[in-house]
Short mmCIF file of C-alpha atoms in Angstrom, two decimals:
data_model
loop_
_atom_site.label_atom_id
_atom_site.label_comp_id
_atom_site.label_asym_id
_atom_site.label_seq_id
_atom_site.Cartn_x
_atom_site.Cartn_y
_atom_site.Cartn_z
CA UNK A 1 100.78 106.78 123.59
CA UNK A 2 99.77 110.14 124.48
CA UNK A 3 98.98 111.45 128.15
CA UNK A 4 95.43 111.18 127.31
CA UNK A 5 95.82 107.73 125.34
CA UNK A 6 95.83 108.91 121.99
CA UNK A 7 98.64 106.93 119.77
CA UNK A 8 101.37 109.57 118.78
CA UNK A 9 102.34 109.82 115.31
CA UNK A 10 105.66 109.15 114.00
CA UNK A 11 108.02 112.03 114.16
CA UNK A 12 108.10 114.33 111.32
CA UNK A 13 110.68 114.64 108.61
CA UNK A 14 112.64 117.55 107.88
CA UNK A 15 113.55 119.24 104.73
CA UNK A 16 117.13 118.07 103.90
CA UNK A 17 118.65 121.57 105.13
CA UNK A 18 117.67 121.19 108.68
CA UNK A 19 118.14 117.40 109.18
CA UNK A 20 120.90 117.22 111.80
CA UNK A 21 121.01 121.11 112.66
CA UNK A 22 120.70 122.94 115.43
CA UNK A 23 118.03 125.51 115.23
CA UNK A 24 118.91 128.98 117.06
CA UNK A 25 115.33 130.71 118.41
CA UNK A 26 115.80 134.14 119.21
CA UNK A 27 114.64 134.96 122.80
CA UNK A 28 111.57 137.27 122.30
CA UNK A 29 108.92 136.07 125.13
CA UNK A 30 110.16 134.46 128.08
CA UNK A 31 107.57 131.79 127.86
CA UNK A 32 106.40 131.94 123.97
CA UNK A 33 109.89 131.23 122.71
CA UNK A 34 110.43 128.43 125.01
CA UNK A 35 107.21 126.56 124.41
CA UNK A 36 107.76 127.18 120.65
CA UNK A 37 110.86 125.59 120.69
CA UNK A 38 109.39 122.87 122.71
CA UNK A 39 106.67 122.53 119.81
CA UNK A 40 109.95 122.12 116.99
CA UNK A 41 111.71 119.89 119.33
CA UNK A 42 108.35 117.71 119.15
CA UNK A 43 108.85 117.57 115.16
CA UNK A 44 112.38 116.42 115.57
CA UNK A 45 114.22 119.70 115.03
CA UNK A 46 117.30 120.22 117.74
CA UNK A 47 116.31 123.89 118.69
CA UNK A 48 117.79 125.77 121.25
CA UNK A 49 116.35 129.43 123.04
CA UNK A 50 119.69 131.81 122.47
CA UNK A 51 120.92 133.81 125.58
CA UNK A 52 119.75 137.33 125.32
CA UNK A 53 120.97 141.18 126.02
CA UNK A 54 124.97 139.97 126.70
CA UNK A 55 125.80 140.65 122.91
CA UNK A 56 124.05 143.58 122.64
CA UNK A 57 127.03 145.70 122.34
CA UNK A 58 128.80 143.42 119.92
CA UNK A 59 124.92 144.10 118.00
CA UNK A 60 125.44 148.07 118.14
CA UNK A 61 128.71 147.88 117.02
CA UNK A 62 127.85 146.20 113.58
CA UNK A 63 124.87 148.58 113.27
CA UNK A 64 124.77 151.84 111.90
CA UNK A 65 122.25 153.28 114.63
CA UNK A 66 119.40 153.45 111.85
CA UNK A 67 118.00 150.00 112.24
CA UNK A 68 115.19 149.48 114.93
CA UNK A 69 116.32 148.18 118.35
CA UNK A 70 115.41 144.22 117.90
CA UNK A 71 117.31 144.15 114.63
CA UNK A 72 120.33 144.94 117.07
CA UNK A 73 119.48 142.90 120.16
CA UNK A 74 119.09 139.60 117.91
CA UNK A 75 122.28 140.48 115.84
CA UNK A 76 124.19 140.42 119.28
CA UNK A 77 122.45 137.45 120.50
CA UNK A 78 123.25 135.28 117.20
CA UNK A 79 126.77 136.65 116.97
CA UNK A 80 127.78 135.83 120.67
CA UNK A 81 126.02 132.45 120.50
CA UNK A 82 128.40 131.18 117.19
CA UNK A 83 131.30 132.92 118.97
CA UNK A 84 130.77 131.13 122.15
CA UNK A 85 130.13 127.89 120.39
CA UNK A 86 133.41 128.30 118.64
CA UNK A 87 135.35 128.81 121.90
CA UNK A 88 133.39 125.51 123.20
CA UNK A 89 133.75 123.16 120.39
CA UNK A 90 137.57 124.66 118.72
CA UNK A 91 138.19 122.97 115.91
CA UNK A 92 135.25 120.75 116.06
CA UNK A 93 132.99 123.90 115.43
CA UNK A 94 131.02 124.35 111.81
CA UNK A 95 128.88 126.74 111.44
CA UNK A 96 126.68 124.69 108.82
CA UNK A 97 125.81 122.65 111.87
CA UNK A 98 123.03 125.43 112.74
CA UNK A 99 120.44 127.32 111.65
CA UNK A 100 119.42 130.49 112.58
CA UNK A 101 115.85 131.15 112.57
CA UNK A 102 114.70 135.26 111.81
CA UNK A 103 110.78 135.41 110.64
CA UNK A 104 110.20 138.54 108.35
CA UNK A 105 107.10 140.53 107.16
CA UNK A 106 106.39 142.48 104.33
CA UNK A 107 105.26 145.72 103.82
CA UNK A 108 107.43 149.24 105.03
CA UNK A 109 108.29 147.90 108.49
CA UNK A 110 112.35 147.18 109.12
CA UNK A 111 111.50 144.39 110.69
CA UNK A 112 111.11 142.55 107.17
CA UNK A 113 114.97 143.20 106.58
CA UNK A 114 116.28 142.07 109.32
CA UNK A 115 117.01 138.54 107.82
CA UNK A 116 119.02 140.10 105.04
CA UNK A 117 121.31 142.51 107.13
CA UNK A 118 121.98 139.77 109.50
CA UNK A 119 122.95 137.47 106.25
CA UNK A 120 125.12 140.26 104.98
CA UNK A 121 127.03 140.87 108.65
CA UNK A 122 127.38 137.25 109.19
CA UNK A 123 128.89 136.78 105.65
CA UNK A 124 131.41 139.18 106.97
CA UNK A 125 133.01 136.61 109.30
CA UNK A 126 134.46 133.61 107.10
CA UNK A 127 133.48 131.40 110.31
CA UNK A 128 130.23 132.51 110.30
CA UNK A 129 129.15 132.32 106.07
CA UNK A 130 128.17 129.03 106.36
CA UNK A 131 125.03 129.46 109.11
CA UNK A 132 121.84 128.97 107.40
CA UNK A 133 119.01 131.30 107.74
CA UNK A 134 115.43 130.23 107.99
CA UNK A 135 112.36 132.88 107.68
CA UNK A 136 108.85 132.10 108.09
CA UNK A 137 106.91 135.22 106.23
CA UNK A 138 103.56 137.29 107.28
CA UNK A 139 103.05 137.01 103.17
CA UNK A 140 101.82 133.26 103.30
CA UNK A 141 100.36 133.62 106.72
CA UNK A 142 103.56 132.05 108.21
CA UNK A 143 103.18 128.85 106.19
CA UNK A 144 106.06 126.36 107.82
CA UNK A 145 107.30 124.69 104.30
CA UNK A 146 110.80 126.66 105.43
CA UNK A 147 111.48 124.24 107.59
CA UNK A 148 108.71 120.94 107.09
CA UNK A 149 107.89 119.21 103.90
CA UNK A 150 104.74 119.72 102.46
CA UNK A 151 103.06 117.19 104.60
CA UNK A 152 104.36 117.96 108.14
CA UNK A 153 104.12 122.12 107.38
CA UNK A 154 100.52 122.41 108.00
CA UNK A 155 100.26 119.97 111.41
CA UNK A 156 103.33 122.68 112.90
CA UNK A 157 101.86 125.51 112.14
CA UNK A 158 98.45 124.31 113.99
CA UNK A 159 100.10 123.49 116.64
CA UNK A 160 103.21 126.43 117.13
CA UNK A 161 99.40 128.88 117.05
CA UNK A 162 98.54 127.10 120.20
CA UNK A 163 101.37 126.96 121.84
CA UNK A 164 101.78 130.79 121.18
CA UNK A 165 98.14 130.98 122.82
CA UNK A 166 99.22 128.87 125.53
CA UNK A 167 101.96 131.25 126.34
CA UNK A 168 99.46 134.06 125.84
CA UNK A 169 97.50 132.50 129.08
CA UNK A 170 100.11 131.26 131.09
CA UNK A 171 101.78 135.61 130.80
CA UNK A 172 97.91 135.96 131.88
CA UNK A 173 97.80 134.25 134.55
CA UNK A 174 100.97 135.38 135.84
CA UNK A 175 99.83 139.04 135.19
CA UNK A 176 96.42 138.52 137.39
CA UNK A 177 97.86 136.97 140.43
CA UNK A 178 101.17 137.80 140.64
CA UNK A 179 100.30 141.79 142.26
CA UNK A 180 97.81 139.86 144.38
CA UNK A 181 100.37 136.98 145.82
CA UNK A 182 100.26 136.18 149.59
CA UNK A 183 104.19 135.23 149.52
CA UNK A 184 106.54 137.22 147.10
CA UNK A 185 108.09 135.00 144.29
CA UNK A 186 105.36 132.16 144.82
CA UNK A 187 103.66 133.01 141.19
CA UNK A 188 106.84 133.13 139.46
CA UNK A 189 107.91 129.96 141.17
CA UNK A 190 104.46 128.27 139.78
CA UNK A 191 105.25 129.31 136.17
CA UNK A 192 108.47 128.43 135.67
CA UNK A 193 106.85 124.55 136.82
CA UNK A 194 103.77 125.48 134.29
CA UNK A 195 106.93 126.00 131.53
CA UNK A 196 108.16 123.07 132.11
CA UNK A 197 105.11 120.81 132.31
CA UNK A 198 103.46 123.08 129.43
CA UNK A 199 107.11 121.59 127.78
CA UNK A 200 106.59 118.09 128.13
CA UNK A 201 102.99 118.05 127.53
CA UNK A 202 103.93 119.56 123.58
CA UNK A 203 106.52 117.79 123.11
CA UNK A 204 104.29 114.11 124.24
CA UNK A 205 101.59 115.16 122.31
CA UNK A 206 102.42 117.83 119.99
CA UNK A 207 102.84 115.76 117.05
CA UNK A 208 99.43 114.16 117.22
CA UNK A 209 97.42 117.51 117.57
CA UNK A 210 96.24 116.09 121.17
CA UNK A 211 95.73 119.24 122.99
CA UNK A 212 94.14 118.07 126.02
CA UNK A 213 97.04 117.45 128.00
CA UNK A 214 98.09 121.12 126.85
CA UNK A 215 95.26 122.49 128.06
CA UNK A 216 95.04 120.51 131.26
CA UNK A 217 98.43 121.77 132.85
CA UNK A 218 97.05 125.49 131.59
CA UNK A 219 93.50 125.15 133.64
CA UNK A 220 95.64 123.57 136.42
CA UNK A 221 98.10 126.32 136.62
CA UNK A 222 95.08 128.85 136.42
CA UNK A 223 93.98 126.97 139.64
CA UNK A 224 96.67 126.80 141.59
CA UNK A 225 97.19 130.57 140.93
CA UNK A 226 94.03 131.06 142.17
CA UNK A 227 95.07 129.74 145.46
CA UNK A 228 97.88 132.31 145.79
CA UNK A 229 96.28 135.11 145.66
CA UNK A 230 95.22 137.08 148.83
CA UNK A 231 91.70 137.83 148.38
CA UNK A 232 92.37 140.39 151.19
CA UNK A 233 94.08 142.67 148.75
CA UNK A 234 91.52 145.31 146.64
CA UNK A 235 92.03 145.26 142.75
CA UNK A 236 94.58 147.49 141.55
CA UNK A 237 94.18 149.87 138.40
CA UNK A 238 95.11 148.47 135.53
CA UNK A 239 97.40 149.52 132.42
CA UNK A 240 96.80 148.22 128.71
CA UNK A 241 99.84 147.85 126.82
CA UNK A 242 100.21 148.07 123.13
CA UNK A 243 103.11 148.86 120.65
CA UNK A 244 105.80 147.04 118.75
CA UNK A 245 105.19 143.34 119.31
CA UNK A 246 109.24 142.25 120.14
CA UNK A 247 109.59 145.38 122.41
CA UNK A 248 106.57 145.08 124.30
CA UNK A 249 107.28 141.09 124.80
CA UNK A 250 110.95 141.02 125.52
CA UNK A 251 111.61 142.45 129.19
CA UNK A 252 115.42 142.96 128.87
CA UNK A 253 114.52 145.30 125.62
CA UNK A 254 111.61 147.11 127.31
CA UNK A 255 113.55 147.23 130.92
CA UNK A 256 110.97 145.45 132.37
CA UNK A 257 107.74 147.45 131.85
CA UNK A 258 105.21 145.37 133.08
CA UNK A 259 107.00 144.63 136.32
CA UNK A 260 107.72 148.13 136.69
CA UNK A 261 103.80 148.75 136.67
CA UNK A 262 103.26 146.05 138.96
CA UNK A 263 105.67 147.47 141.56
CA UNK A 264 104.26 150.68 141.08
CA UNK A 265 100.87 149.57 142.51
CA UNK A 266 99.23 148.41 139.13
CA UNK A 267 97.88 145.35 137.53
CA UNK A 268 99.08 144.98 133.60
CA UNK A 269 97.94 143.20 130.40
CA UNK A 270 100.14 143.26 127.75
CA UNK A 271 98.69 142.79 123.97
CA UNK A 272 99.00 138.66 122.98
CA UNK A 273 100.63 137.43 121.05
CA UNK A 274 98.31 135.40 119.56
CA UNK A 275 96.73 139.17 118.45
CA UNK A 276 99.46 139.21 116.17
CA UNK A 277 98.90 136.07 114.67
CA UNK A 278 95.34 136.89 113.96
CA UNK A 279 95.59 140.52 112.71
CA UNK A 280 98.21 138.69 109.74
CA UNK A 281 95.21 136.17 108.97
CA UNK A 282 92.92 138.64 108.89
CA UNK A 283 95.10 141.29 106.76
CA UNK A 284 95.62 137.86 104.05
CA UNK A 285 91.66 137.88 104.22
CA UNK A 286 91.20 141.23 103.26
CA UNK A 287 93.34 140.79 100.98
CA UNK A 288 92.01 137.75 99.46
CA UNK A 289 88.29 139.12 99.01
CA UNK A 290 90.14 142.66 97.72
CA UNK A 291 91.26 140.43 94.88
CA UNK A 292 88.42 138.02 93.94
CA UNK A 293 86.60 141.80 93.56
CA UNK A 294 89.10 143.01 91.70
CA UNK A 295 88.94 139.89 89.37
CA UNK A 296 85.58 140.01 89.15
CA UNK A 297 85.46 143.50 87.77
CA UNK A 298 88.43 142.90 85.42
CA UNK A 299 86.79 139.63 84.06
CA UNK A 300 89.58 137.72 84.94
CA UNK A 301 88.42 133.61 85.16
CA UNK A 302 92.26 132.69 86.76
CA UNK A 303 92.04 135.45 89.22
CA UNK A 304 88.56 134.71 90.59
CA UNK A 305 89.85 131.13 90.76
CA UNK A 306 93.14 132.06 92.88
CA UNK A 307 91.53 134.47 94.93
CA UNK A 308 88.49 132.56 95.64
CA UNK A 309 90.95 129.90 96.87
CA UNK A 310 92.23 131.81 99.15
CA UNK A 311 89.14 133.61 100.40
CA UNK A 312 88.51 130.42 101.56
CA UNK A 313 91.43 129.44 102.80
CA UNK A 314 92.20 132.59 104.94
CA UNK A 315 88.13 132.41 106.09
CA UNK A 316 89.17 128.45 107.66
CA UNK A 317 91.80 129.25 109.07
CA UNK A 318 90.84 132.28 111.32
CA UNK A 319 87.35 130.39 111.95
CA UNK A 320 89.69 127.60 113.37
CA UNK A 321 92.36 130.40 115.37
CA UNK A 322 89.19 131.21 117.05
CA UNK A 323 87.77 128.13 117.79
CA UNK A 324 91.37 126.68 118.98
CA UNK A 325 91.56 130.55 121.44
CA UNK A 326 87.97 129.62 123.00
CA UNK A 327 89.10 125.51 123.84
CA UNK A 328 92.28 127.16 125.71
CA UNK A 329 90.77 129.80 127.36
CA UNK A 330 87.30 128.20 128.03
CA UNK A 331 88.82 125.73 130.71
CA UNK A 332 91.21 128.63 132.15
CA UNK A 333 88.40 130.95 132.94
CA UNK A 334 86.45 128.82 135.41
CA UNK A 335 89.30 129.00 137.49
CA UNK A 336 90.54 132.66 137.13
CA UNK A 337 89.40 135.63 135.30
CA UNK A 338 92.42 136.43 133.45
CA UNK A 339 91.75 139.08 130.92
CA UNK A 340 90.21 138.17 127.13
CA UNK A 341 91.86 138.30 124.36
CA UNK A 342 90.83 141.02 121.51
CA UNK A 343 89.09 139.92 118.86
CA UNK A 344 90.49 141.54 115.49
CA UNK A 345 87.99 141.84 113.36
CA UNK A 346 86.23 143.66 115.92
CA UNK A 347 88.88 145.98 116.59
CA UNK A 348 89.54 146.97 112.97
CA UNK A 349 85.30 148.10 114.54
CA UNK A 350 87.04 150.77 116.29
CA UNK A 351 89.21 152.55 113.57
CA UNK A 352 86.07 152.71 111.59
CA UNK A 353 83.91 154.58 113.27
CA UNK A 354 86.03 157.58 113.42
CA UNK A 355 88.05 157.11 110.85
CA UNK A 356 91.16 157.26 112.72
CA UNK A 357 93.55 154.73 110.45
CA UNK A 358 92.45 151.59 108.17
CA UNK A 359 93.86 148.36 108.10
CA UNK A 360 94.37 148.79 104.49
CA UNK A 361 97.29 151.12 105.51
CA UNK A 362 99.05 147.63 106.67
CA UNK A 363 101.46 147.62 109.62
CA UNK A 364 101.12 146.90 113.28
CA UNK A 365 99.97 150.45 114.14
CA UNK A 366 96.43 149.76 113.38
CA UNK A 367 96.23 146.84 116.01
CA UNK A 368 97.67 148.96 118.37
CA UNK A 369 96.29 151.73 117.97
CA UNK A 370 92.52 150.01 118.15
CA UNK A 371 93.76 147.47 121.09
CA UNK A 372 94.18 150.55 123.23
CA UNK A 373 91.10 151.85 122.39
CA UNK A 374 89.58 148.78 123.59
CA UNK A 375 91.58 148.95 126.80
CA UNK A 376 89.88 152.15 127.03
CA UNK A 377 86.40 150.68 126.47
CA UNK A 378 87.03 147.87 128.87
CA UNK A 379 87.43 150.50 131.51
CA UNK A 380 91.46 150.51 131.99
CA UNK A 381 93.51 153.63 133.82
CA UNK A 382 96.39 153.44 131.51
CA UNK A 383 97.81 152.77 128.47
CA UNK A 384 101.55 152.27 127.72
CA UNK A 385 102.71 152.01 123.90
CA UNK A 386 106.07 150.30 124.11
CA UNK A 387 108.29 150.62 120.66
CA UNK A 388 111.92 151.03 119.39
CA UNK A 389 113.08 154.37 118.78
CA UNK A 390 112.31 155.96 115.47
CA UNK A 391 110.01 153.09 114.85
CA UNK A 392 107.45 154.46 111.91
CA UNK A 393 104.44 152.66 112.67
CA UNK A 394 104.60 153.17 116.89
CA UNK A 395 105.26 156.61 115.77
CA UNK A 396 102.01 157.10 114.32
CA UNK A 397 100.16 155.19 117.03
CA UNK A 398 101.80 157.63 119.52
CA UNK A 399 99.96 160.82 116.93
CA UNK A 400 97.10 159.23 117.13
CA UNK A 401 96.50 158.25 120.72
CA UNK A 402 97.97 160.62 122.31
CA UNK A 403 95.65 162.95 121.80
CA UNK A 404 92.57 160.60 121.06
CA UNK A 405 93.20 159.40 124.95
CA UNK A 406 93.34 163.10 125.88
CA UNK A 407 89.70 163.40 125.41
CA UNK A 408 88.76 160.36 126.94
CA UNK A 409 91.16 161.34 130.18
CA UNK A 410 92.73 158.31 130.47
CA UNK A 411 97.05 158.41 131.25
CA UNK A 412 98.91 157.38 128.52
CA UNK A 413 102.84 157.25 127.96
CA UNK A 414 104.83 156.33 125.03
CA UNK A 415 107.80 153.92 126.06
CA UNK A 416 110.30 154.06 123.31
CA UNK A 417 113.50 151.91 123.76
CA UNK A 418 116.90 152.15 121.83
CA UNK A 419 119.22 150.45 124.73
CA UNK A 420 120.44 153.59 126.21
CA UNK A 421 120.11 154.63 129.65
CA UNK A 422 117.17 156.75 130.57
CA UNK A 423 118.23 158.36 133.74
CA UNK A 424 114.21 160.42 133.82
CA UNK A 425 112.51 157.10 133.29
CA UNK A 426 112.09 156.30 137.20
CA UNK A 427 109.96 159.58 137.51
CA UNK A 428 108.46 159.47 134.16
CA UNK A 429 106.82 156.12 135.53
CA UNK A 430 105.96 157.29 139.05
CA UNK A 431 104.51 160.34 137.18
CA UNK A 432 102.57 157.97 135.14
CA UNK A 433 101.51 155.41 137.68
CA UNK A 434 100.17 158.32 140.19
CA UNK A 435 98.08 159.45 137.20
CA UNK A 436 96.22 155.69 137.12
CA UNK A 437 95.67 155.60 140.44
CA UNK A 438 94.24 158.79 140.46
CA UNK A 439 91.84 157.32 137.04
CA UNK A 440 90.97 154.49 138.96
CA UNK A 441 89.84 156.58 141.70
CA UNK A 442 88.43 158.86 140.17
CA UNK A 443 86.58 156.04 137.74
CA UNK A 444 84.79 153.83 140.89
CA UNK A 445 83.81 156.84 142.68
CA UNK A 446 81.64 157.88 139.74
CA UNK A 447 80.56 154.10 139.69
CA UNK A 448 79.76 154.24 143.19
CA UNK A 449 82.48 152.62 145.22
#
């Protein structure tokens, strides 16, 4: 039985290629990729969150310099991880025993080859040749029939897109109270018990698409946070931050932005996850109706049948992402005001009316670029766009707001991140932060206090 008395159902099978494997997760999110392993541990696969940052030199050496920054810190991670495992196990180790798991996307981004280089520089080490690689795709909205039969694929991927919005509000919470905490460390001491309950409450009821436990421990934690906060202490400004979704999520890539902010005096919100998630079902919905038009012009019966498939398809499932965001956050809310999530199709709202980019253009930039514009609406003090260096689509989210922000006067800094040592980036960020305390200042005395 479930915590809240539901039967469970039988675990899952596996496709033949994982039964018995371990399954290597990439560290990405502190709490996202540990609840999403927890959510594959519930459907019987042996997955394990890999050590992050201590390869990363062994990742730059195999690298030519030209690949973006996450391509290199996951190289190093996977590498070190087999090589360690071969010191532990000697001659017991096989590197068939474990699977290494590297989502891709399509369209002109990098990140959709990172798979494939990391297949052709493991292939390089006869040890190493025999490591599977599993890749869930942006293409088929990450449909899970990589790694589930047919069966199990759909039940996963419902519930791995709550448990990435149950990491979305559990970073939220964190990011509300923690600048506000009576005793230093008490917040971070209360998540990393809300990880582990979060844990067992997936991995209890995950199976069975009970949620209520899930959401239970999140409402809880929102509570108990509550409790820690000094109410004492006035608001502090707040800072938006958008850009490349590994960077801005992974604080040993990004040097730790958002604590940086908070020790700098401000309060943070970094873009969800769960954003992401959404902006790919609503791309595959464009897509879908761009097709049962173009079908319908060209007379085509089969097309208008495939593509009204999946117009309705794509229409479900974000009606149901929504519906499963509001039953998370609903119960969280009457605790603690942690900050709303953006709603995509109203952002794409944004681009439009100037005509500043178009989601047909594809790529992550038009997310970011209309998320900070609706920091700016919500009445933020600062936006940071956090990307790897040379990364084309931050690139052009850094031409267009950079300016566009100008206008509005609100501080805005581009954070891009190759591993290197930035000796200026101490001052850049005190530069920064003075300019959102001097927004936020400037913003409530025009408000009236």
């Amino acid at each position: 039985m479930t915590a809240s008395g539901r039967k469970a159902r039988s675990t899952p099978k596996l496709i033949p290629e994982l039964s018995g494997k371990t399954l290597l997760m990439p560290d990405m999110a502190p709490i996202g990729s540990r609840l999403l392993v927890a959510a594959l541990r519930a459907f019987g696969v042996q997955a394990v969150v890999m050590p992050t940052m201590i390869g990363l030199n062994l990742g730059k050496e195999l690298t030519s310099g030209k690949e973006c920054f996450p391509c290199q810190v996951t190289l190093g991670d996977v590498l070190l991880f087999l090589q360690d495992e071969k010191k532990r196990l000697g001659a017991g180790f096989s590197a068939g025993d474990y699977v290494y798991f590297m989502p891709e996307a399509g369209g002109p981004c990098r990140f959709g080859m990172y798979n494939t280089l990391h297949r052709i520089i493991l292939d390089r080490f006869p040890e190493f040749r025999d490591i599977r690689i599993v890749s869930l795709s942006t293409d088929d909205d990450y449909d899970s029939s990589a790694i589930f039969p047919p069966e199990s694929a759909g039940t996963f991927r419902k519930l791995a897109f709550t448990v990435m919005i149950l990491a979305d509000v559990l970073d939220r919470i964190a990011w509300r109270t923690r600048p506000y905490e009576k005793t230093p460390g008490a917040v971070d001491a209360l998540m990393d018990e809300a990880l582990a309950r979060m844990s067992e409450a997936i991995m209890e009821s995950g199976v069975a698409l009970d949620f209520g436990p899930m959401e239970t421990v999140a409402a809880r934690t929102a509570e108990r946070a509550r409790d820690l906060m000094d109410p004492a202490l006035p608001r502090r400004p707040r800072v938006g931050v958008v850009g490349e979704i590994y960077l801005r999520s992974h604080p040993g890539a990004n040097q730790d932005l958002l604590r940086t902010v908070e020790a700098l005096g401000g309060e943070v919100v970094n873009a969800s996850l769960t954003e992401w998630f959404n902006f790919v079902t609503h791309l595959n919905r464009r897509d879908a109706g761009l097709a049962w038009r173009k079908n319908l012009k060209d007379r085509d019966p089969r097309g208008l049948v495939k593509a009204g498939r999946d117009r309705i398809v794509t229409r479900l499932t974000m009606d149901w992402q929504i519906k499963r965001q509001k039953a998370v956050y609903d119960p969280v809310v009457r605790h603690l005001d942690i900050a709303p999530d953006h709603d995509v199709a109203h952002l794409e709202s944004f681009l439009d009316d100037d005509r500043l980019y178009s989601f047909d253009i594809g790529t992550e930039a038009g997310v970011s670029i209309a998320g900070a514009l609706a920091y700016a609406q919500d009445a933020y003090d600062g936006v940071v766009n956090v990307f790897p260096f040379t990364c084309m689509p931050s690139t052009v989210c850094s031409a267009i707001l950079k300016p566009l922000l100008l206008t509005k006067n609100i501080p805005y800094l581009d954070s891009p991140h190759d591993g290197s040592h930035q000796p200026n980036r101490d001052i850049i960020m005190r530069t920064f932060m003075h300019q959102v305390k001097r927004h936020a200042e400037l913003r409530r005395g025009q408000a009236g206090g």
